[in-house]
Amino acid sequence: LRAIPVSIENIINESVESLKSWADTKSIELKKEIEPGLPQANADADRITQVLHNLIGNAIKFTPNNGVIHVAAKSVDGPKAIQVSVRDNGIGIGKDALPKVFDKFYQVGERVPTDITGTGIGLSIAKEIVELHSGKIWVESEEGQGTSFIFTIPL
């Protein structure tokens, strides 16, 4: 990692902007909810961008047309960390699959057949990147109700 002080807000803005045209093809709205005055974090901007692209990209894949994806960031723990979340109103993940989503080559559920396919390594790479930053990543989901991927990066 090449960790330097970076603006997580800027990384989110750039990631959302770069994936907006793909979301637009499915009429998916990308909403940002970023805490004002968010402090900088010591992080590798390229790697955090990679994590966000993976999480937002997955949300786009698994969210039906006319859906909404929320990308949020806030300080947590006093503030000792920044928490970033990507929440969609897509198909969700069943309870049996939740423990496996970060396993290499594991893929959950079905996408629209015309959507971009994946290899099943994106979430395992995202987990590795977050953990290299001494952060944590987890998933919260309910089938048919959408999914939230949340990660923290220490300040």
CSV table of N, CA and C in Angstrom, one decimal:
chain,number,residue,atom,x,y,z
A,1,LEU,N,0.8,-1.2,0.0
A,1,LEU,CA,0.0,0.0,0.0
A,1,LEU,C,0.9,1.2,0.0
A,2,ARG,N,0.4,2.3,-0.7
A,2,ARG,CA,1.0,3.6,-0.6
A,2,ARG,C,0.0,4.5,0.1
A,3,ALA,N,0.1,4.4,1.4
A,3,ALA,CA,-0.9,5.2,2.3
A,3,ALA,C,-0.4,6.6,2.5
A,4,ILE,N,-1.3,7.5,2.1
A,4,ILE,CA,-1.0,9.0,2.3
A,4,ILE,C,-2.3,9.6,2.7
A,5,PRO,N,-2.4,10.8,3.3
A,5,PRO,CA,-3.6,11.4,3.7
A,5,PRO,C,-4.5,11.6,2.4
A,6,VAL,N,-5.7,11.0,2.4
A,6,VAL,CA,-6.6,11.2,1.3
A,6,VAL,C,-8.0,11.5,1.7
A,7,SER,N,-8.7,12.1,0.8
A,7,SER,CA,-10.1,12.5,1.1
A,7,SER,C,-11.0,11.3,0.6
A,8,ILE,N,-11.6,10.7,1.5
A,8,ILE,CA,-12.6,9.6,1.2
A,8,ILE,C,-13.7,10.2,0.4
A,9,GLU,N,-14.1,11.4,0.7
A,9,GLU,CA,-15.2,12.1,0.0
A,9,GLU,C,-14.9,12.2,-1.5
A,10,ASN,N,-13.6,12.6,-1.8
A,10,ASN,CA,-13.2,12.7,-3.2
A,10,ASN,C,-13.2,11.4,-3.9
A,11,ILE,N,-12.8,10.3,-3.2
A,11,ILE,CA,-12.7,9.0,-3.8
A,11,ILE,C,-14.1,8.5,-4.1
A,12,ILE,N,-15.1,8.8,-3.2
A,12,ILE,CA,-16.5,8.4,-3.4
A,12,ILE,C,-17.0,9.2,-4.6
A,13,ASN,N,-16.8,10.5,-4.6
A,13,ASN,CA,-17.3,11.3,-5.7
A,13,ASN,C,-16.8,10.8,-7.1
A,14,GLU,N,-15.5,10.5,-7.2
A,14,GLU,CA,-14.9,10.0,-8.4
A,14,GLU,C,-15.4,8.6,-8.8
A,15,SER,N,-15.6,7.7,-7.8
A,15,SER,CA,-16.1,6.4,-8.1
A,15,SER,C,-17.6,6.4,-8.6
A,16,VAL,N,-18.4,7.2,-7.9
A,16,VAL,CA,-19.8,7.4,-8.3
A,16,VAL,C,-19.9,7.9,-9.7
A,17,GLU,N,-19.1,9.0,-10.0
A,17,GLU,CA,-19.1,9.6,-11.3
A,17,GLU,C,-18.7,8.6,-12.4
A,18,SER,N,-17.7,7.8,-12.1
A,18,SER,CA,-17.2,6.9,-13.2
A,18,SER,C,-18.1,5.8,-13.4
A,19,LEU,N,-19.0,5.4,-12.5
A,19,LEU,CA,-19.9,4.3,-12.7
A,19,LEU,C,-21.3,4.8,-13.0
A,20,LYS,N,-21.5,6.1,-13.0
A,20,LYS,CA,-22.9,6.7,-13.3
A,20,LYS,C,-23.5,6.2,-14.6
A,21,SER,N,-22.7,6.2,-15.7
A,21,SER,CA,-23.2,5.9,-17.0
A,21,SER,C,-23.7,4.4,-17.0
A,22,TRP,N,-23.0,3.5,-16.3
A,22,TRP,CA,-23.5,2.1,-16.2
A,22,TRP,C,-24.8,2.1,-15.4
A,23,ALA,N,-24.9,2.8,-14.3
A,23,ALA,CA,-26.1,2.8,-13.5
A,23,ALA,C,-27.3,3.4,-14.3
A,24,ASP,N,-27.0,4.4,-15.1
A,24,ASP,CA,-28.0,5.1,-16.0
A,24,ASP,C,-28.6,4.1,-17.0
A,25,THR,N,-27.8,3.1,-17.5
A,25,THR,CA,-28.4,2.2,-18.4
A,25,THR,C,-29.5,1.3,-17.8
A,26,LYS,N,-29.5,1.2,-16.5
A,26,LYS,CA,-30.5,0.5,-15.8
A,26,LYS,C,-31.5,1.5,-15.0
A,27,SER,N,-31.4,2.8,-15.3
A,27,SER,CA,-32.2,3.8,-14.6
A,27,SER,C,-32.0,3.6,-13.1
A,28,ILE,N,-30.8,3.3,-12.6
A,28,ILE,CA,-30.5,3.2,-11.2
A,28,ILE,C,-30.0,4.6,-10.7
A,29,GLU,N,-30.6,5.1,-9.6
A,29,GLU,CA,-30.1,6.3,-9.0
A,29,GLU,C,-29.0,6.1,-8.0
A,30,LEU,N,-27.9,6.8,-8.2
A,30,LEU,CA,-26.8,6.7,-7.2
A,30,LEU,C,-26.8,7.9,-6.3
A,31,LYS,N,-27.1,7.7,-5.0
A,31,LYS,CA,-27.2,8.8,-4.1
A,31,LYS,C,-26.0,8.7,-3.2
A,32,LYS,N,-25.5,9.9,-2.8
A,32,LYS,CA,-24.3,10.0,-1.9
A,32,LYS,C,-24.8,10.7,-0.6
A,33,GLU,N,-24.4,10.2,0.5
A,33,GLU,CA,-24.6,10.8,1.8
A,33,GLU,C,-23.3,10.8,2.5
A,34,ILE,N,-22.6,12.0,2.4
A,34,ILE,CA,-21.3,12.1,3.0
A,34,ILE,C,-21.3,13.1,4.1
A,35,GLU,N,-20.9,12.7,5.3
A,35,GLU,CA,-20.8,13.6,6.4
A,35,GLU,C,-20.0,14.8,6.1
A,36,PRO,N,-20.5,16.0,6.4
A,36,PRO,CA,-19.7,17.2,6.2
A,36,PRO,C,-18.5,17.3,7.1
A,37,GLY,N,-17.4,17.7,6.5
A,37,GLY,CA,-16.1,17.9,7.2
A,37,GLY,C,-15.5,16.6,7.6
A,38,LEU,N,-15.7,15.6,6.8
A,38,LEU,CA,-15.1,14.3,7.0
A,38,LEU,C,-13.6,14.4,7.0
A,39,PRO,N,-12.9,13.9,8.0
A,39,PRO,CA,-11.4,14.0,8.1
A,39,PRO,C,-10.8,13.1,7.0
A,40,GLN,N,-9.5,13.5,6.7
A,40,GLN,CA,-8.8,12.6,5.7
A,40,GLN,C,-8.3,11.4,6.5
A,41,ALA,N,-8.1,10.3,5.7
A,41,ALA,CA,-7.6,9.0,6.2
A,41,ALA,C,-6.3,8.7,5.6
A,42,ASN,N,-5.4,8.0,6.3
A,42,ASN,CA,-4.2,7.5,5.7
A,42,ASN,C,-4.6,6.3,4.9
A,43,ALA,N,-4.6,6.3,3.6
A,43,ALA,CA,-5.0,5.2,2.8
A,43,ALA,C,-4.4,5.3,1.4
A,44,ASP,N,-4.4,4.2,0.7
A,44,ASP,CA,-4.0,4.1,-0.6
A,44,ASP,C,-5.2,4.4,-1.5
A,45,ALA,N,-5.2,5.6,-2.1
A,45,ALA,CA,-6.4,6.0,-2.8
A,45,ALA,C,-6.8,5.1,-4.0
A,46,ASP,N,-5.8,4.5,-4.7
A,46,ASP,CA,-6.1,3.6,-5.8
A,46,ASP,C,-6.8,2.3,-5.3
A,47,ARG,N,-6.3,1.8,-4.1
A,47,ARG,CA,-6.9,0.6,-3.6
A,47,ARG,C,-8.3,0.8,-3.0
A,48,ILE,N,-8.5,1.9,-2.4
A,48,ILE,CA,-9.8,2.2,-1.8
A,48,ILE,C,-10.8,2.5,-3.0
A,49,THR,N,-10.3,3.1,-4.1
A,49,THR,CA,-11.1,3.3,-5.3
A,49,THR,C,-11.5,1.9,-5.8
A,50,GLN,N,-10.6,1.0,-5.8
A,50,GLN,CA,-10.8,-0.4,-6.3
A,50,GLN,C,-11.9,-1.1,-5.5
A,51,VAL,N,-11.9,-0.9,-4.1
A,51,VAL,CA,-12.9,-1.4,-3.3
A,51,VAL,C,-14.3,-0.8,-3.6
A,52,LEU,N,-14.3,0.5,-3.7
A,52,LEU,CA,-15.6,1.1,-4.0
A,52,LEU,C,-16.1,0.7,-5.4
A,53,HIS,N,-15.3,0.7,-6.4
A,53,HIS,CA,-15.7,0.2,-7.7
A,53,HIS,C,-16.3,-1.2,-7.6
A,54,ASN,N,-15.7,-2.0,-6.9
A,54,ASN,CA,-16.2,-3.4,-6.8
A,54,ASN,C,-17.6,-3.4,-6.1
A,55,LEU,N,-17.7,-2.7,-4.9
A,55,LEU,CA,-19.0,-2.7,-4.2
A,55,LEU,C,-20.1,-2.0,-4.9
A,56,ILE,N,-19.8,-0.8,-5.5
A,56,ILE,CA,-20.8,-0.1,-6.3
A,56,ILE,C,-21.2,-0.9,-7.6
A,57,GLY,N,-20.2,-1.5,-8.2
A,57,GLY,CA,-20.4,-2.3,-9.4
A,57,GLY,C,-21.3,-3.5,-9.1
A,58,ASN,N,-21.0,-4.2,-8.0
A,58,ASN,CA,-21.9,-5.3,-7.6
A,58,ASN,C,-23.3,-4.8,-7.3
A,59,ALA,N,-23.4,-3.7,-6.6
A,59,ALA,CA,-24.8,-3.2,-6.4
A,59,ALA,C,-25.5,-2.9,-7.7
A,60,ILE,N,-24.8,-2.4,-8.7
A,60,ILE,CA,-25.5,-2.1,-10.0
A,60,ILE,C,-25.9,-3.4,-10.6
A,61,LYS,N,-25.0,-4.5,-10.5
A,61,LYS,CA,-25.4,-5.8,-11.1
A,61,LYS,C,-26.6,-6.4,-10.5
A,62,PHE,N,-26.7,-6.3,-9.2
A,62,PHE,CA,-27.8,-7.0,-8.5
A,62,PHE,C,-29.0,-6.1,-8.2
A,63,THR,N,-29.0,-4.9,-8.6
A,63,THR,CA,-30.2,-4.0,-8.4
A,63,THR,C,-31.0,-4.0,-9.7
A,64,PRO,N,-32.3,-4.2,-9.6
A,64,PRO,CA,-33.2,-4.1,-10.8
A,64,PRO,C,-33.3,-2.7,-11.3
A,65,ASN,N,-33.7,-2.6,-12.5
A,65,ASN,CA,-34.0,-1.3,-13.2
A,65,ASN,C,-34.8,-0.4,-12.2
A,66,ASN,N,-34.5,0.9,-12.3
A,66,ASN,CA,-35.2,1.9,-11.5
A,66,ASN,C,-34.9,1.8,-10.0
A,67,GLY,N,-33.8,1.1,-9.6
A,67,GLY,CA,-33.5,1.0,-8.2
A,67,GLY,C,-32.7,2.2,-7.7
A,68,VAL,N,-32.3,2.1,-6.5
A,68,VAL,CA,-31.5,3.1,-5.8
A,68,VAL,C,-30.3,2.5,-5.1
A,69,ILE,N,-29.2,3.1,-5.2
A,69,ILE,CA,-28.0,2.7,-4.5
A,69,ILE,C,-27.5,3.9,-3.7
A,70,HIS,N,-27.3,3.7,-2.4
A,70,HIS,CA,-26.8,4.8,-1.5
A,70,HIS,C,-25.4,4.5,-1.2
A,71,VAL,N,-24.5,5.5,-1.4
A,71,VAL,CA,-23.1,5.4,-1.0
A,71,VAL,C,-22.9,6.5,0.1
A,72,ALA,N,-22.6,6.0,1.3
A,72,ALA,CA,-22.5,6.9,2.5
A,72,ALA,C,-21.1,6.8,3.1
A,73,ALA,N,-20.7,7.9,3.8
A,73,ALA,CA,-19.5,7.9,4.6
A,73,ALA,C,-19.7,8.8,5.8
A,74,LYS,N,-19.2,8.3,6.9
A,74,LYS,CA,-19.3,9.1,8.1
A,74,LYS,C,-18.1,8.7,9.0
A,75,SER,N,-17.8,9.6,10.0
A,75,SER,CA,-16.8,9.2,11.0
A,75,SER,C,-17.4,8.4,12.1
A,76,VAL,N,-16.7,7.5,12.6
A,76,VAL,CA,-17.2,6.6,13.7
A,76,VAL,C,-16.1,6.4,14.7
A,77,ASP,N,-16.6,5.9,15.9
A,77,ASP,CA,-15.6,5.5,16.9
A,77,ASP,C,-14.9,6.7,17.6
A,78,GLY,N,-15.6,7.8,17.6
A,78,GLY,CA,-15.1,8.9,18.4
A,78,GLY,C,-14.4,10.1,17.8
A,79,PRO,N,-14.1,10.5,16.7
A,79,PRO,CA,-13.9,9.6,15.4
A,79,PRO,C,-12.5,9.1,15.3
A,80,LYS,N,-12.4,7.8,15.3
A,80,LYS,CA,-11.2,7.1,15.1
A,80,LYS,C,-11.1,6.4,13.8
A,81,ALA,N,-12.2,6.4,13.0
A,81,ALA,CA,-12.3,5.7,11.7
A,81,ALA,C,-13.3,6.4,10.9
A,82,ILE,N,-13.3,6.0,9.6
A,82,ILE,CA,-14.3,6.4,8.6
A,82,ILE,C,-15.0,5.2,8.2
A,83,GLN,N,-16.3,5.2,8.2
A,83,GLN,CA,-17.1,4.1,7.8
A,83,GLN,C,-17.8,4.5,6.5
A,84,VAL,N,-17.6,3.6,5.5
A,84,VAL,CA,-18.2,3.7,4.2
A,84,VAL,C,-19.2,2.6,3.9
A,85,SER,N,-20.4,2.9,3.4
A,85,SER,CA,-21.3,1.9,3.1
A,85,SER,C,-21.9,2.0,1.7
A,86,VAL,N,-22.2,0.9,1.1
A,86,VAL,CA,-22.9,0.9,-0.2
A,86,VAL,C,-24.1,0.0,0.0
A,87,ARG,N,-25.3,0.7,-0.1
A,87,ARG,CA,-26.5,0.0,0.2
A,87,ARG,C,-27.4,0.0,-1.0
A,88,ASP,N,-28.0,-1.1,-1.4
A,88,ASP,CA,-28.9,-1.2,-2.6
A,88,ASP,C,-30.2,-1.7,-2.2
A,89,ASN,N,-31.2,-1.6,-3.1
A,89,ASN,CA,-32.5,-2.2,-2.8
A,89,ASN,C,-32.7,-3.3,-3.8
A,90,GLY,N,-31.6,-4.1,-4.0
A,90,GLY,CA,-31.6,-5.2,-5.0
A,90,GLY,C,-32.2,-6.5,-4.5
A,91,ILE,N,-31.7,-7.6,-5.0
A,91,ILE,CA,-32.3,-8.9,-4.7
A,91,ILE,C,-31.9,-9.5,-3.3
A,92,GLY,N,-30.9,-8.9,-2.7
A,92,GLY,CA,-30.5,-9.4,-1.4
A,92,GLY,C,-29.7,-10.7,-1.5
A,93,ILE,N,-29.2,-11.1,-0.3
A,93,ILE,CA,-28.4,-12.3,-0.2
A,93,ILE,C,-29.0,-13.1,0.9
A,94,GLY,N,-29.3,-14.4,0.6
A,94,GLY,CA,-29.8,-15.3,1.6
A,94,GLY,C,-28.9,-15.6,2.8
A,95,LYS,N,-29.5,-15.9,3.9
A,95,LYS,CA,-28.7,-16.1,5.1
A,95,LYS,C,-27.6,-17.2,5.0
A,96,ASP,N,-27.9,-18.2,4.2
A,96,ASP,CA,-27.0,-19.3,4.0
A,96,ASP,C,-25.7,-18.8,3.2
A,97,ALA,N,-25.9,-17.9,2.3
A,97,ALA,CA,-24.8,-17.4,1.5
A,97,ALA,C,-24.0,-16.3,2.2
A,98,LEU,N,-24.5,-15.6,3.1
A,98,LEU,CA,-23.8,-14.5,3.8
A,98,LEU,C,-22.4,-14.8,4.2
A,99,PRO,N,-22.2,-15.9,4.9
A,99,PRO,CA,-20.8,-16.2,5.4
A,99,PRO,C,-19.8,-16.5,4.3
A,100,LYS,N,-20.3,-16.7,3.1
A,100,LYS,CA,-19.4,-17.1,2.0
A,100,LYS,C,-19.1,-16.0,1.0
A,101,VAL,N,-19.7,-14.8,1.2
A,101,VAL,CA,-19.6,-13.8,0.1
A,101,VAL,C,-18.2,-13.3,-0.1
A,102,PHE,N,-17.3,-13.4,0.9
A,102,PHE,CA,-16.0,-12.9,0.8
A,102,PHE,C,-15.0,-14.0,0.4
A,103,ASP,N,-15.5,-15.2,0.1
A,103,ASP,CA,-14.7,-16.3,-0.3
A,103,ASP,C,-14.3,-16.2,-1.8
A,104,LYS,N,-13.1,-16.5,-2.1
A,104,LYS,CA,-12.7,-16.5,-3.5
A,104,LYS,C,-13.6,-17.4,-4.4
A,105,PHE,N,-13.9,-16.8,-5.6
A,105,PHE,CA,-14.7,-17.5,-6.6
A,105,PHE,C,-16.1,-17.9,-6.2
A,106,TYR,N,-16.6,-17.3,-5.1
A,106,TYR,CA,-18.0,-17.6,-4.7
A,106,TYR,C,-18.9,-16.5,-5.3
A,107,GLN,N,-20.0,-16.9,-6.0
A,107,GLN,CA,-20.9,-16.0,-6.5
A,107,GLN,C,-22.3,-16.3,-6.0
A,108,VAL,N,-23.0,-15.2,-5.7
A,108,VAL,CA,-24.4,-15.4,-5.2
A,108,VAL,C,-25.4,-15.0,-6.2
A,109,GLY,N,-26.5,-15.8,-6.3
A,109,GLY,CA,-27.6,-15.5,-7.0
A,109,GLY,C,-27.5,-15.3,-8.5
A,110,GLU,N,-28.5,-14.8,-9.1
A,110,GLU,CA,-28.6,-14.6,-10.5
A,110,GLU,C,-28.7,-13.1,-10.9
A,111,ARG,N,-28.0,-12.7,-11.9
A,111,ARG,CA,-28.1,-11.4,-12.4
A,111,ARG,C,-28.9,-11.4,-13.7
A,112,VAL,N,-29.3,-10.2,-14.2
A,112,VAL,CA,-29.9,-10.1,-15.4
A,112,VAL,C,-29.0,-10.7,-16.5
A,113,PRO,N,-29.4,-11.6,-17.4
A,113,PRO,CA,-28.5,-12.2,-18.3
A,113,PRO,C,-27.6,-11.3,-19.2
A,114,THR,N,-28.1,-10.1,-19.4
A,114,THR,CA,-27.4,-9.1,-20.3
A,114,THR,C,-26.3,-8.4,-19.5
A,115,ASP,N,-26.3,-8.5,-18.1
A,115,ASP,CA,-25.4,-7.8,-17.3
A,115,ASP,C,-24.0,-8.4,-17.4
A,116,ILE,N,-23.0,-7.6,-17.0
A,116,ILE,CA,-21.6,-8.0,-17.0
A,116,ILE,C,-21.4,-9.1,-16.0
A,117,THR,N,-20.7,-10.1,-16.3
A,117,THR,CA,-20.5,-11.2,-15.4
A,117,THR,C,-19.2,-11.0,-14.7
A,118,GLY,N,-19.0,-11.8,-13.6
A,118,GLY,CA,-17.8,-11.6,-12.8
A,118,GLY,C,-17.1,-12.9,-12.6
A,119,THR,N,-16.0,-12.9,-11.9
A,119,THR,CA,-15.2,-14.1,-11.6
A,119,THR,C,-15.4,-14.6,-10.2
A,120,GLY,N,-16.0,-13.8,-9.3
A,120,GLY,CA,-16.2,-14.2,-8.0
A,120,GLY,C,-15.0,-13.9,-7.1
A,121,ILE,N,-14.1,-13.0,-7.5
A,121,ILE,CA,-12.9,-12.7,-6.7
A,121,ILE,C,-12.9,-11.2,-6.2
A,122,GLY,N,-13.9,-10.4,-6.7
A,122,GLY,CA,-13.9,-9.0,-6.3
A,122,GLY,C,-14.0,-8.7,-4.8
A,123,LEU,N,-15.0,-9.5,-4.2
A,123,LEU,CA,-15.2,-9.2,-2.7
A,123,LEU,C,-14.0,-9.7,-1.9
A,124,SER,N,-13.4,-10.8,-2.3
A,124,SER,CA,-12.3,-11.3,-1.5
A,124,SER,C,-11.1,-10.3,-1.6
A,125,ILE,N,-10.9,-9.7,-2.8
A,125,ILE,CA,-9.9,-8.7,-3.0
A,125,ILE,C,-10.2,-7.5,-2.2
A,126,ALA,N,-11.5,-7.1,-2.2
A,126,ALA,CA,-11.9,-5.9,-1.4
A,126,ALA,C,-11.6,-6.1,0.1
A,127,LYS,N,-12.0,-7.3,0.5
A,127,LYS,CA,-11.7,-7.6,2.0
A,127,LYS,C,-10.2,-7.6,2.3
A,128,GLU,N,-9.4,-8.1,1.4
A,128,GLU,CA,-7.9,-8.1,1.6
A,128,GLU,C,-7.4,-6.6,1.7
A,129,ILE,N,-7.9,-5.8,0.8
A,129,ILE,CA,-7.5,-4.4,0.7
A,129,ILE,C,-7.9,-3.7,2.0
A,130,VAL,N,-9.1,-3.8,2.4
A,130,VAL,CA,-9.6,-3.2,3.6
A,130,VAL,C,-8.8,-3.7,4.8
A,131,GLU,N,-8.5,-4.9,4.9
A,131,GLU,CA,-7.8,-5.5,6.1
A,131,GLU,C,-6.3,-5.0,6.0
A,132,LEU,N,-5.7,-4.8,4.8
A,132,LEU,CA,-4.4,-4.3,4.7
A,132,LEU,C,-4.3,-2.9,5.3
A,133,HIS,N,-5.4,-2.2,5.2
A,133,HIS,CA,-5.6,-0.8,5.8
A,133,HIS,C,-5.9,-0.9,7.3
A,134,SER,N,-5.9,-2.1,7.9
A,134,SER,CA,-6.3,-2.3,9.3
A,134,SER,C,-7.7,-2.0,9.5
A,135,GLY,N,-8.5,-2.1,8.5
A,135,GLY,CA,-10.0,-1.9,8.6
A,135,GLY,C,-10.7,-3.2,8.6
A,136,LYS,N,-12.1,-3.0,8.6
A,136,LYS,CA,-13.0,-4.2,8.7
A,136,LYS,C,-14.0,-4.0,7.6
A,137,ILE,N,-14.5,-5.1,7.0
A,137,ILE,CA,-15.6,-5.1,6.0
A,137,ILE,C,-16.6,-6.2,6.4
A,138,TRP,N,-17.8,-5.8,6.2
A,138,TRP,CA,-18.9,-6.8,6.5
A,138,TRP,C,-20.1,-6.6,5.6
A,139,VAL,N,-21.0,-7.5,5.6
A,139,VAL,CA,-22.2,-7.4,4.8
A,139,VAL,C,-23.4,-7.6,5.7
A,140,GLU,N,-24.5,-6.9,5.3
A,140,GLU,CA,-25.8,-7.0,6.0
A,140,GLU,C,-26.8,-7.1,4.8
A,141,SER,N,-27.7,-8.2,4.9
A,141,SER,CA,-28.6,-8.4,3.8
A,141,SER,C,-29.8,-9.2,4.2
A,142,GLU,N,-30.8,-9.0,3.5
A,142,GLU,CA,-32.0,-9.9,3.6
A,142,GLU,C,-32.5,-10.1,2.2
A,143,GLU,N,-32.8,-11.4,1.9
A,143,GLU,CA,-33.3,-11.7,0.6
A,143,GLU,C,-34.5,-10.9,0.2
A,144,GLY,N,-34.5,-10.3,-1.0
A,144,GLY,CA,-35.6,-9.5,-1.5
A,144,GLY,C,-35.6,-8.1,-0.9
A,145,GLN,N,-34.7,-7.8,0.0
A,145,GLN,CA,-34.7,-6.4,0.6
A,145,GLN,C,-33.5,-5.6,0.4
A,146,GLY,N,-32.5,-6.1,-0.4
A,146,GLY,CA,-31.3,-5.4,-0.7
A,146,GLY,C,-30.2,-5.8,0.2
A,147,THR,N,-29.0,-5.2,0.0
A,147,THR,CA,-27.8,-5.5,0.6
A,147,THR,C,-27.0,-4.2,1.0
A,148,SER,N,-26.3,-4.3,2.1
A,148,SER,CA,-25.4,-3.2,2.5
A,148,SER,C,-24.0,-3.9,2.7
A,149,PHE,N,-23.0,-3.3,2.0
A,149,PHE,CA,-21.6,-3.6,2.3
A,149,PHE,C,-21.0,-2.4,3.0
A,150,ILE,N,-20.4,-2.7,4.2
A,150,ILE,CA,-19.9,-1.6,5.0
A,150,ILE,C,-18.4,-1.9,5.3
A,151,PHE,N,-17.6,-0.9,5.2
A,151,PHE,CA,-16.2,-1.0,5.6
A,151,PHE,C,-15.7,0.2,6.4
A,152,THR,N,-14.7,-0.1,7.3
A,152,THR,CA,-14.1,1.0,8.0
A,152,THR,C,-12.6,1.1,7.7
A,153,ILE,N,-12.2,2.3,7.7
A,153,ILE,CA,-10.7,2.6,7.6
A,153,ILE,C,-10.3,3.5,8.8
A,154,PRO,N,-9.3,3.0,9.6
A,154,PRO,CA,-8.9,3.9,10.7
A,154,PRO,C,-8.3,5.2,10.2
A,155,LEU,N,-8.5,6.2,11.1
A,155,LEU,CA,-7.9,7.5,10.8
A,155,LEU,C,-6.4,7.5,11.2
